Short mmCIF file of C-alpha atoms and ligand atoms in Angstrom, two decimals:
data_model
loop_
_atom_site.label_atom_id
_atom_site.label_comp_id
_atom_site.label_asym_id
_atom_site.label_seq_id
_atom_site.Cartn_x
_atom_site.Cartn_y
_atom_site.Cartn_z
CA UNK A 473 17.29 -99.51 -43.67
CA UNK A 474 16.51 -100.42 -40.07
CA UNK A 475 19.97 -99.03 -39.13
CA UNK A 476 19.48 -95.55 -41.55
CA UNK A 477 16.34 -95.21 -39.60
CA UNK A 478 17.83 -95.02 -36.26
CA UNK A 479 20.90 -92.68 -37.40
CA UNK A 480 17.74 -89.80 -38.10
CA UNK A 481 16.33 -90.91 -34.97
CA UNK A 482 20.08 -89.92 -33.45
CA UNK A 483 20.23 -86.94 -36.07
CA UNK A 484 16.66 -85.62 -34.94
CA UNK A 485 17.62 -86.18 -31.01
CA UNK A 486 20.33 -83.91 -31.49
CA UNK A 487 19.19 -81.34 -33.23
CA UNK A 488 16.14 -80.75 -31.61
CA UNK A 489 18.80 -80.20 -28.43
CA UNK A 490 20.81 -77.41 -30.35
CA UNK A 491 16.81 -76.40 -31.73
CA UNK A 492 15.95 -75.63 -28.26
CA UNK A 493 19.32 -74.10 -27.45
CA UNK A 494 18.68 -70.88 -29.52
CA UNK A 495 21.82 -69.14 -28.32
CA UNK A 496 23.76 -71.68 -30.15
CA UNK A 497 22.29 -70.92 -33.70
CA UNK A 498 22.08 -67.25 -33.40
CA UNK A 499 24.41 -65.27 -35.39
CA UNK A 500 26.51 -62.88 -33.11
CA UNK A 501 25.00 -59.42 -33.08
CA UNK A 502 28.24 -56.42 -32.56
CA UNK A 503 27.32 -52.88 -31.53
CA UNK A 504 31.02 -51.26 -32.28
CA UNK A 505 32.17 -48.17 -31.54
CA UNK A 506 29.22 -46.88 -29.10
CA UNK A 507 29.93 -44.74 -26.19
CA UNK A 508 29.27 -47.53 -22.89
CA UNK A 509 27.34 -46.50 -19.85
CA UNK A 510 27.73 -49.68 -18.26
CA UNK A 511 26.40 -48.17 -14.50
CA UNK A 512 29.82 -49.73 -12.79
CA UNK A 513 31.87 -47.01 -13.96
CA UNK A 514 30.75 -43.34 -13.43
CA UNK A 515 31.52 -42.16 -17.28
CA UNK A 516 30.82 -43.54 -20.06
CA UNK A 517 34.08 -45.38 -22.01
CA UNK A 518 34.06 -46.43 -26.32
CA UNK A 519 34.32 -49.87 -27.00
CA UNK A 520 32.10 -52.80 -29.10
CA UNK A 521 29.66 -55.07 -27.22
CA UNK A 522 29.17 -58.62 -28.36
CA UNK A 523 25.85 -60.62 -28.29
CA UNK A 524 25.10 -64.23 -28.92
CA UNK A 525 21.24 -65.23 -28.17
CA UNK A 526 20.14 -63.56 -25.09
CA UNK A 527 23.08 -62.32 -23.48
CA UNK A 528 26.00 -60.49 -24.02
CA UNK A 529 29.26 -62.63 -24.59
CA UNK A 530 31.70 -60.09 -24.94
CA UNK A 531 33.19 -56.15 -24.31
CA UNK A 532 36.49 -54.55 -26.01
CA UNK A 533 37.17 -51.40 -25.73
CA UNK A 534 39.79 -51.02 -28.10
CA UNK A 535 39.56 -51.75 -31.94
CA UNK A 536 39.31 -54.91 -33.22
CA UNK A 537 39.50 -55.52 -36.87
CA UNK A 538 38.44 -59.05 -37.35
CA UNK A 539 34.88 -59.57 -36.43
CA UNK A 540 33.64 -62.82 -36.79
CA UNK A 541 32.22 -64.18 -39.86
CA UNK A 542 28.17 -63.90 -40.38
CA UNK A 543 27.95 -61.42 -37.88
CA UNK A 544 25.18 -58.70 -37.76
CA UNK A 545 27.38 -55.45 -37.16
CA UNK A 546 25.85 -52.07 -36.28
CA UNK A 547 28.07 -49.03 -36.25
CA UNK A 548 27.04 -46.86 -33.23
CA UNK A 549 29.42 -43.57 -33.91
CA UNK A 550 29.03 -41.27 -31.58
CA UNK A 551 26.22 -43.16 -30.21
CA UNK A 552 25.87 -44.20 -26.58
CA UNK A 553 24.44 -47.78 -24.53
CA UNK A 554 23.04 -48.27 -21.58
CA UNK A 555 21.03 -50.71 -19.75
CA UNK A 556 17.17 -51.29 -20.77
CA UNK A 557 15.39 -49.11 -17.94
CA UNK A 558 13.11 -50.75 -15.30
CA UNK A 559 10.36 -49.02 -14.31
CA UNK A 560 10.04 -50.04 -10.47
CA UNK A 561 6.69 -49.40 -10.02
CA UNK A 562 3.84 -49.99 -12.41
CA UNK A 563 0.03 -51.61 -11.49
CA UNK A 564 -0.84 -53.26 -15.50
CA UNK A 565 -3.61 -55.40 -14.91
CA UNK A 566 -6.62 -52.83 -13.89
CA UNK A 567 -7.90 -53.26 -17.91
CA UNK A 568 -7.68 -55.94 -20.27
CA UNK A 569 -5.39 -58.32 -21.13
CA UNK A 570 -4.88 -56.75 -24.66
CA UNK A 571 -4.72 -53.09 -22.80
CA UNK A 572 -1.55 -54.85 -20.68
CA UNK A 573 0.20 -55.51 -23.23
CA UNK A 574 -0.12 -52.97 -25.54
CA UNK A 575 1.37 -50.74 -22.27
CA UNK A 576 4.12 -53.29 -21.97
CA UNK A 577 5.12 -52.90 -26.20
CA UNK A 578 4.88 -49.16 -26.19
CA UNK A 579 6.73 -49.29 -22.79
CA UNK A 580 9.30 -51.62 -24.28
CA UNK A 581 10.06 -49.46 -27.72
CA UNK A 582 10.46 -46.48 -25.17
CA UNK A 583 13.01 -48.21 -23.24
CA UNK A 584 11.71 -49.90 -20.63
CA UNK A 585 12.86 -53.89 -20.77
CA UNK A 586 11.40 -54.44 -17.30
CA UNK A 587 8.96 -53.33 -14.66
CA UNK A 588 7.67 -53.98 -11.32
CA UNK A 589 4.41 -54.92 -10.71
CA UNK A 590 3.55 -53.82 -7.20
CA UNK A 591 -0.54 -55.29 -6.84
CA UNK A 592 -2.36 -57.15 -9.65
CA UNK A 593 -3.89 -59.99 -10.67
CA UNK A 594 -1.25 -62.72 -10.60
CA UNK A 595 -3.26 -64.63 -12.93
CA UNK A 596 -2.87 -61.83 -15.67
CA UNK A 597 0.11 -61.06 -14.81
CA UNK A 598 1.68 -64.97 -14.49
CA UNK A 599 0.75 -64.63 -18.25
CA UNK A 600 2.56 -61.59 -19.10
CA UNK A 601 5.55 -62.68 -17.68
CA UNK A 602 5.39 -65.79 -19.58
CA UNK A 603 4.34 -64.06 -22.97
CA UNK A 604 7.23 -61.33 -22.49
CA UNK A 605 9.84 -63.57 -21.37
CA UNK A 606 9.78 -66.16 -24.32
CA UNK A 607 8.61 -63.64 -26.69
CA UNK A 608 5.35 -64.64 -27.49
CA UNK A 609 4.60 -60.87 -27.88
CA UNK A 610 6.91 -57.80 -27.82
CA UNK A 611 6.91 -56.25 -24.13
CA UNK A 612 9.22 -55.22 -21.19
CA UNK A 613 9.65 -58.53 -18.56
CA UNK A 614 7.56 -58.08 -16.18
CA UNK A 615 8.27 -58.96 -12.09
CA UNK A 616 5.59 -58.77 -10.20
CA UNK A 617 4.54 -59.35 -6.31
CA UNK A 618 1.67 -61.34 -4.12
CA UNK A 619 0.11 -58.59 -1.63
CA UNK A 620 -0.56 -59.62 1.82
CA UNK A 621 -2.30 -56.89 3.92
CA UNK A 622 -5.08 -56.96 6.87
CA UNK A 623 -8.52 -58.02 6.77
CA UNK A 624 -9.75 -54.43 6.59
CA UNK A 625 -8.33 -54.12 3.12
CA UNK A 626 -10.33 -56.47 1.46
CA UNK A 627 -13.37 -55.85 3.31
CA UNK A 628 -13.35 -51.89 3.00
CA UNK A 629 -11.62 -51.13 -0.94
CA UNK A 630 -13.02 -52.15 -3.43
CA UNK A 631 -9.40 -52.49 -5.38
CA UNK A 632 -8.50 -56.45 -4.23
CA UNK A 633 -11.58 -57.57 -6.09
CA UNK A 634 -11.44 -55.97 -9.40
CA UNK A 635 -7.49 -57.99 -9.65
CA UNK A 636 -9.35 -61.01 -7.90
CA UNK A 637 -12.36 -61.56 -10.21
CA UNK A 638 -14.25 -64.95 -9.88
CA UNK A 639 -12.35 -65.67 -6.29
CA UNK A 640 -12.77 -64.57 -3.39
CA UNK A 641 -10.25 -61.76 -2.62
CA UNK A 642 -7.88 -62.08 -0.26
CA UNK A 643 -7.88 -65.64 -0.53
CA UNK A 644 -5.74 -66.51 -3.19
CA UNK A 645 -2.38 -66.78 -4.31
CA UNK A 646 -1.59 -63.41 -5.45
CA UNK A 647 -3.78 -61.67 -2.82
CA UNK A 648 -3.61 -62.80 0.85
CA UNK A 649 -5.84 -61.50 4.48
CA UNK A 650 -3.22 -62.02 7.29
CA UNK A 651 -3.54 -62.32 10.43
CA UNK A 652 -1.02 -63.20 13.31
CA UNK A 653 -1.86 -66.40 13.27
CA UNK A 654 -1.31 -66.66 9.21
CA UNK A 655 1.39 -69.84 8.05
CA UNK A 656 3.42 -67.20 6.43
CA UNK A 657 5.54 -70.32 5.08
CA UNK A 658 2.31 -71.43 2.75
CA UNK A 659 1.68 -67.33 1.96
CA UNK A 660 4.85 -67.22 0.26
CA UNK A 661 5.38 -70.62 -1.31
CA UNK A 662 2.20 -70.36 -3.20
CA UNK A 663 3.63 -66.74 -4.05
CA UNK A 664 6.69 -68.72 -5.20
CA UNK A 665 4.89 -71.03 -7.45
CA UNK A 666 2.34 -68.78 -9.36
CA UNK A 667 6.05 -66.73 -10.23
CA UNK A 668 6.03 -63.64 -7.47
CA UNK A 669 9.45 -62.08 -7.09
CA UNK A 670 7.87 -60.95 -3.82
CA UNK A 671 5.47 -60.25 -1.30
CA UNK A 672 4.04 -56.86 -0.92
CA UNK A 673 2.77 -55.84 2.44
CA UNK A 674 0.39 -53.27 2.15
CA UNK A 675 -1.67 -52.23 5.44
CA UNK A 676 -2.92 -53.36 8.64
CA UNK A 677 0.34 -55.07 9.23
CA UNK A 678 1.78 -54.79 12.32
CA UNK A 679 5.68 -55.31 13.54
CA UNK A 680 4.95 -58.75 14.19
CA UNK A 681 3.14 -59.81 11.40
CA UNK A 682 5.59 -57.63 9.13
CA UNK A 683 8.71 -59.79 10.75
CA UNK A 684 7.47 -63.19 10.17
CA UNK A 685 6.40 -62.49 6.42
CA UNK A 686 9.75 -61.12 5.55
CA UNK A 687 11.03 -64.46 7.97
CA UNK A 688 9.43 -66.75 5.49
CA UNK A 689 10.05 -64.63 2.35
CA UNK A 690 14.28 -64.41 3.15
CA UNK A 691 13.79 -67.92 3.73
CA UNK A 692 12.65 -69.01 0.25
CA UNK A 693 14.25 -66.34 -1.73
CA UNK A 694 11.53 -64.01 -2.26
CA UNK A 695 11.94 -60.12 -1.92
CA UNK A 696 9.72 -57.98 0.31
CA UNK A 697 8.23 -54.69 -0.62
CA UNK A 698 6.11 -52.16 1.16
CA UNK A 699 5.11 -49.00 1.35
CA UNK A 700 7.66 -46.89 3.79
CA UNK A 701 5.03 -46.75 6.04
CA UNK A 702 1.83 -49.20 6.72
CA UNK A 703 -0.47 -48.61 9.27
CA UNK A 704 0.08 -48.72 12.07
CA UNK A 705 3.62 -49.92 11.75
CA UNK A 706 6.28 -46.59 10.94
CA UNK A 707 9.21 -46.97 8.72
CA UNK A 708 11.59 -47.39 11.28
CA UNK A 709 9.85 -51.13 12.01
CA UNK A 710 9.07 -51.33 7.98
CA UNK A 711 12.98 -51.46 7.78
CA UNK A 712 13.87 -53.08 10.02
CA UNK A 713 12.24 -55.88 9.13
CA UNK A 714 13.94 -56.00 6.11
CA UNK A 715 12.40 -54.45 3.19
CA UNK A 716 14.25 -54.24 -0.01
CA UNK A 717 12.43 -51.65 -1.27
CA UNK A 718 10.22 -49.08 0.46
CA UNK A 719 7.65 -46.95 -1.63
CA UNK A 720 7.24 -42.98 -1.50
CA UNK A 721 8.55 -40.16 -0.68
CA UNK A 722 6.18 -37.72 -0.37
CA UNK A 723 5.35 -38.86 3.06
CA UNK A 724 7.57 -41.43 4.65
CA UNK A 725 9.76 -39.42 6.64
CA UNK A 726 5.89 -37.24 7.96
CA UNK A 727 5.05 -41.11 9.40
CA UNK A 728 8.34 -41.10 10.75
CA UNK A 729 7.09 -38.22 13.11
CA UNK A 730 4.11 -38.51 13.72
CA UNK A 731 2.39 -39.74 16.97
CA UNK A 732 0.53 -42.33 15.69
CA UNK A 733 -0.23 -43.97 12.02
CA UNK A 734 -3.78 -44.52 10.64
CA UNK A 735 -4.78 -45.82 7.31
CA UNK A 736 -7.50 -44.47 5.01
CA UNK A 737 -9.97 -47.31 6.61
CA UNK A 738 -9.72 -45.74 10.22
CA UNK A 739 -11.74 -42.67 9.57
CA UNK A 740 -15.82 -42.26 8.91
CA UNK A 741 -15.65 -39.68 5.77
CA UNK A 742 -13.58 -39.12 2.74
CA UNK A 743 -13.13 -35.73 4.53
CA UNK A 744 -12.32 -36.46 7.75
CA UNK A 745 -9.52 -39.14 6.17
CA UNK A 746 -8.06 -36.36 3.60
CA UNK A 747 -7.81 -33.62 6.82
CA UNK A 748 -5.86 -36.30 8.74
CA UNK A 749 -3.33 -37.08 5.46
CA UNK A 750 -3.10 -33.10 4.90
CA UNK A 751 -1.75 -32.97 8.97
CA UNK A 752 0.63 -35.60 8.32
CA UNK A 753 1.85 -34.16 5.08
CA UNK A 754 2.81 -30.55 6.41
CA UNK A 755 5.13 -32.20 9.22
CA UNK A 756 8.06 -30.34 9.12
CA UNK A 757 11.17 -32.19 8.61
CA UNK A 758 14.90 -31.42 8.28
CA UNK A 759 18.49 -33.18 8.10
CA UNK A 760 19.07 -31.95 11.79
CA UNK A 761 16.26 -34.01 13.44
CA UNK A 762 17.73 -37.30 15.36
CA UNK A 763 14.19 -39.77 13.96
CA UNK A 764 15.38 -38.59 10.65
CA UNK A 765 19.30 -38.99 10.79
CA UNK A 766 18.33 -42.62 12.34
CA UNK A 767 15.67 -44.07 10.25
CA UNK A 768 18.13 -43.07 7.12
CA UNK A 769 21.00 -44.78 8.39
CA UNK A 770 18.63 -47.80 9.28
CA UNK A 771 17.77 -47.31 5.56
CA UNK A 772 21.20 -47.22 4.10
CA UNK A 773 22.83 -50.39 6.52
CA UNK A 774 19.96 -52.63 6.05
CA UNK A 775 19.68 -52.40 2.19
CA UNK A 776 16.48 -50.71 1.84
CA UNK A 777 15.64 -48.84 -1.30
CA UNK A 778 13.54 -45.68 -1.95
CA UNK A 779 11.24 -46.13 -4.58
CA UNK A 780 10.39 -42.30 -4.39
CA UNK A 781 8.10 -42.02 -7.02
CA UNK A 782 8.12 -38.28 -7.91
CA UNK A 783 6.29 -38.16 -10.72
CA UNK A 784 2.57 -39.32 -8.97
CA UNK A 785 3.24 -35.91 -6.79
CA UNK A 786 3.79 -33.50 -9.76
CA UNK A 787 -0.24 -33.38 -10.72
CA UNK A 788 -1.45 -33.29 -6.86
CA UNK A 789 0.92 -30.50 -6.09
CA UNK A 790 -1.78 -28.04 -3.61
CA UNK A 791 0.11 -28.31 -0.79
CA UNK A 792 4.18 -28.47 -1.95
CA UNK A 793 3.73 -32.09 -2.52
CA UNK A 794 5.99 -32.62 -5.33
CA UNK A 795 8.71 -30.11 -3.34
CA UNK A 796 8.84 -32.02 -0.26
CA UNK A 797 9.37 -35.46 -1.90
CA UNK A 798 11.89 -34.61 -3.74
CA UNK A 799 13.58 -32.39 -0.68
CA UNK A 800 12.78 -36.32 1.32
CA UNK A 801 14.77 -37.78 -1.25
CA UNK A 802 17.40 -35.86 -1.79
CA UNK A 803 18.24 -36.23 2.03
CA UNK A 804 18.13 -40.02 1.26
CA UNK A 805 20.29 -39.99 -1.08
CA UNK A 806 22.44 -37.26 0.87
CA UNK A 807 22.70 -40.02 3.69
CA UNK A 808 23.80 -43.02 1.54
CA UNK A 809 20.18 -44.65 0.90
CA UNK A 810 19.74 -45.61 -2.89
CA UNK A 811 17.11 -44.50 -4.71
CA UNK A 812 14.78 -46.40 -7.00
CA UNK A 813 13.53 -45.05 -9.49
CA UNK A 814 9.07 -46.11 -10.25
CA UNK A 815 6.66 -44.24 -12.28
CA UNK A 816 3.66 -45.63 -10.13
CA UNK A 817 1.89 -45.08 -13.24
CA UNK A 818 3.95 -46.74 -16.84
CA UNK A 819 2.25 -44.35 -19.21
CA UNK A 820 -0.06 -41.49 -19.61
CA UNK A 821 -3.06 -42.97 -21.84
CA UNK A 822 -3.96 -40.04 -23.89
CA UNK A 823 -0.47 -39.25 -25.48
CA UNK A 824 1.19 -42.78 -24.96
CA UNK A 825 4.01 -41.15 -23.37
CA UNK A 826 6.43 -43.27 -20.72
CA UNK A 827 6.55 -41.69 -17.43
CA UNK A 828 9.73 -43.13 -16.26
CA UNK A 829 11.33 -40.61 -18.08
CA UNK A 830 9.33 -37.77 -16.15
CA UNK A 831 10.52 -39.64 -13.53
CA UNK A 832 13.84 -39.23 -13.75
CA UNK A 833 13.67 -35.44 -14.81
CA UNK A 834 12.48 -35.35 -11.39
CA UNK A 835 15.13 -37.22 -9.29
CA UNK A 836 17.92 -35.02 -11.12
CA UNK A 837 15.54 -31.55 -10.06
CA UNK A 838 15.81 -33.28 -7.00
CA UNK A 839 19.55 -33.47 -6.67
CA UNK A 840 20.35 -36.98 -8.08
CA UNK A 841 23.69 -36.72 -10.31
CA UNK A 842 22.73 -38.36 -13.74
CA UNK A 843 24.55 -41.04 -13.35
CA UNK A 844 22.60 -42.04 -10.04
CA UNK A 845 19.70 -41.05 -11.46
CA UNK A 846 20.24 -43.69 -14.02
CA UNK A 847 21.29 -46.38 -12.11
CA UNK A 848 18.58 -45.91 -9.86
CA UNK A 849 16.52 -46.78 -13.12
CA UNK A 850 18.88 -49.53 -13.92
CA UNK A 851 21.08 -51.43 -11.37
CA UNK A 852 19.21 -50.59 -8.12
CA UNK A 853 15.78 -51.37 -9.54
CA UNK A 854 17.52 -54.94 -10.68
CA UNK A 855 18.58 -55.42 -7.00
CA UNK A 856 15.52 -54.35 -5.24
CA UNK A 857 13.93 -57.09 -7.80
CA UNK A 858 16.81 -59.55 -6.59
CA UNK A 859 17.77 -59.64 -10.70
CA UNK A 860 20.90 -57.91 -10.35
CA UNK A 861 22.85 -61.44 -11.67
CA UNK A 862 20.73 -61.48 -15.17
CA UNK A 863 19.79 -57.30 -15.41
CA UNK A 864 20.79 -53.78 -14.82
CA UNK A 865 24.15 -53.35 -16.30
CA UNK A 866 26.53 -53.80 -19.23
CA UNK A 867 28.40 -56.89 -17.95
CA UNK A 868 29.29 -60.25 -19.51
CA UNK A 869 27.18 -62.98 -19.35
CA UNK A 870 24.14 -60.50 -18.53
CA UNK A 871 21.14 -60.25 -20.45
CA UNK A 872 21.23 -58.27 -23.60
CA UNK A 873 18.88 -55.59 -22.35
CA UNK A 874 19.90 -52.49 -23.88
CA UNK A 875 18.90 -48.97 -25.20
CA UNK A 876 20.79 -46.78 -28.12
CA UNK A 877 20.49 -43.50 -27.70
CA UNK A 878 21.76 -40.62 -29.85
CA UNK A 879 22.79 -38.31 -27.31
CA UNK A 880 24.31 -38.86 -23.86
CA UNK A 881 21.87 -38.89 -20.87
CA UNK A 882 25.36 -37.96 -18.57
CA UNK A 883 24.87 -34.30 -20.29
CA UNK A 884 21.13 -34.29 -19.48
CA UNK A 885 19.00 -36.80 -18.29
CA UNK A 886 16.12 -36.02 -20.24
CA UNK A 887 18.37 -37.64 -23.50
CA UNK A 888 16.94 -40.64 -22.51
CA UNK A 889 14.22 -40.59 -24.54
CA UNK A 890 16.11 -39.97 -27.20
CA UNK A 891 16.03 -43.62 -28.76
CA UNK A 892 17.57 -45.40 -31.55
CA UNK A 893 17.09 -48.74 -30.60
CA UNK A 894 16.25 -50.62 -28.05
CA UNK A 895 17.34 -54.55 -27.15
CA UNK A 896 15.40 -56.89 -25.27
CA UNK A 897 16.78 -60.61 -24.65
CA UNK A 898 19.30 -59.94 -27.24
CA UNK A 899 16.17 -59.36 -30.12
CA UNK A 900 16.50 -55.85 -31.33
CA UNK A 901 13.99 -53.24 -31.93
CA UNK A 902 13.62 -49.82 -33.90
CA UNK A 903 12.62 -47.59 -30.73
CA UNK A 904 10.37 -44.81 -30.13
CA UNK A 905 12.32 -41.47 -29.94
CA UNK A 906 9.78 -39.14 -27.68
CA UNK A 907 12.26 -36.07 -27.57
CA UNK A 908 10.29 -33.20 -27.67
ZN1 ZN B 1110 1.39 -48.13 -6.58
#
């Protein structure tokens, strides 16, 4: 009896191992016969993609008869696969918790198996990423960053302490006041442990201060992220200082220009800030000018992305906005700097509707070909994330994040949103088809 009774002690130790090794027990999933848009290649080739648990075990692209027994087999004729989108620039945590993730399950049915958080509350969003990750609810992963900015931010918007509620803001992990005297080592390992994929410097950051965060963040394997310009440093120093990803277009190469950088804080009105922003706007740029050619092959050699977010210019459009940031980012892209693609805003709250695919409407109007527009959704936002081992492509070994879609986004981009299914983490979903 005693010796029965250890045997199920034995039994029980090892299946609770295979138990919490779910990639073991789950059946193989096959999508066969589906156009694949893997983002290596620049077409799409026909083959069958082979899942077990999370990640995807195995491509063929030529027929195979035998498939393996119990599998779950979907026949994708004239169907075609591409990597879950990541929307690179997203703020979820302004209502509730419940509002968050509702966003992140519509998001996720649309497409969109991760996105970048660029400001929040890291307690909220610590959650999320939790929730999302192990499937607790149904939602796109979520990445999100610790911002680290000058004293004037906290004391003069009002923003830090809605995401900092019951602490003081700019004193906590997700949220940090700098100064040049800051242990940027402590800044960035408490961003480490609360789950940041990086810092984001915001403004009142000067070259200094900007060097040693991104020191310290390198150093411990976090990414930095920034605007393309902060006051009063210009996106010359913002790069080289080693950014990964810089944000929008609209106005970065303007800052480039200009003779000196203020931020919204330096000026006594509303007015008197909004006549200073119009100035900077209407600097005239062009491919010819020597700051320009420089600062985008500064861009290009030191790995910094432009998250151009397009989309936030199309409503504010008085004075050409929209035009000029996609002419910015087409010379970008013109001079070798990849593009990341961000809605700066996941979804439009009346209709439910996903603005990364606006987004990317926008980047081909711009001059993207669809297939960088794509991976600029894809691949580049999983680098600028530093994800690009686990997300971003159809690879083996890669997480199964994938979307179906019944017509191919290579003819026009806007097919996107024409969903079958979508597969997060290897767990499929019925998607949300939003073609109009
Ligand atoms: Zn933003």
């Amino acid at each position: 009896m005693k010796q029965a009774k250890s045997l199920w002690l034995i039994l029980l130790f090892f299946s609770s191992i295979h138990a919490s090794d779910q990639d073991n027990n789950s059946p193989i999933i096959i999508l066969k016969n589906v156009t694949i848009l893997d983002m290596i290649s620049d077409s799409g080739k026909k083959g069958s993609i082979f899942i077990k648990g999370q990640s995807i075990q195995k491509i063929i692209y030529e027929n195979e008869k035998v498939y393996p027994l119990n599998a779950i087999i979907y026949d994708l004729t004239g169907k075609f696969i591409m990597p879950g989108l990541i929307d690179n620039h997203v703020h979820i945590t302004h209502g509730s918790l419940k509002q968050s993730q509702d966003q992140l399950e519509i998001a996720l049915l649309n497409g969109i198996t991760g996105v970048r958080d660029m400001g929040g509350d890291g307690r909220m969003l610590a959650l999320l990423k939790r929730n999302t990750q192990i499937g607790e609810y149904m939602g796109s992963d979520v990445f999100f960053s610790t911002i680290i900015a000058g004293n004037k931010f906290f004391i003069n918007d009002p923003r830090p302490a809605q995401v900092a509620l019951g602490a003081q803001a700019g004193n906590v992990s997700w949220q940090w006041a700098i100064d040049e005297n800051t242990n940027f080592d402590e800044v960035v390992l408490q961003a480490k442990g609360i789950g940041s994929s990086a810092i984001k410097m915001y403004t009142d950051v000067n070259k200094k201060m900007m060097n040693n965060v991104s020191k310290s963040a390198k150093k411990y394997g976090l990414k930095v992220w920034a605007h393309a310009s902060i006051a009063p440093t210009r996106p010359s120093d913002v790069t080289a200082a080693g950014v990964d990803v810089m944000s929008h277009a609209g106005d970065f190469l303007q800052y480039e220009l200009a003779n000196e950088i203020k931020d919204r804080y330096a000026f006594k009105s509303k007015k008197d800030a909004a006549a200073y922003k119009n100035e900077i706007n209407n600097i005239p740029f062009s491919k010819e000018n020597e700051k320009i050619k420089s600062l985008l092959s500064d861009m290009k050699n030191n790995n910094s992305y432009l998250d151009a977010t397009l989309w936030i210019y199309k409503g504010r459009n008085e004075g050409n906005d929209l035009q000029r940031a996609q002419k910015a980012t087409k010379l970008a892209y013109d001079n070798g700097v990849k593009i990341a693609a961000g809605s700066d805003n996941i979804m439009n709250q009346e209709n439910n509707e996903i603005n990364l695919h606006n987004e990317l409407v926008l980047l081909v109007e711009a001059g993207l070909s669809n297939i960088d527009t794509l991976r600029a959704a894809t691949i580049n936002n999983a680098v600028g994330l530093g994800e690009e081992k686990k997300i971003g492509s159809i690879e083996v070994g890669k997480l199964a994040n994938l979307i179906i879609l019944n017509s191919d986004p290579l003819k026009k981009i806007s097919n996107t949103r024409d969903i079958q299914y979508v597969l997060k983490r290897g767990k499929v979903y019925q998607g949300i088809n939003s073609m109009q």
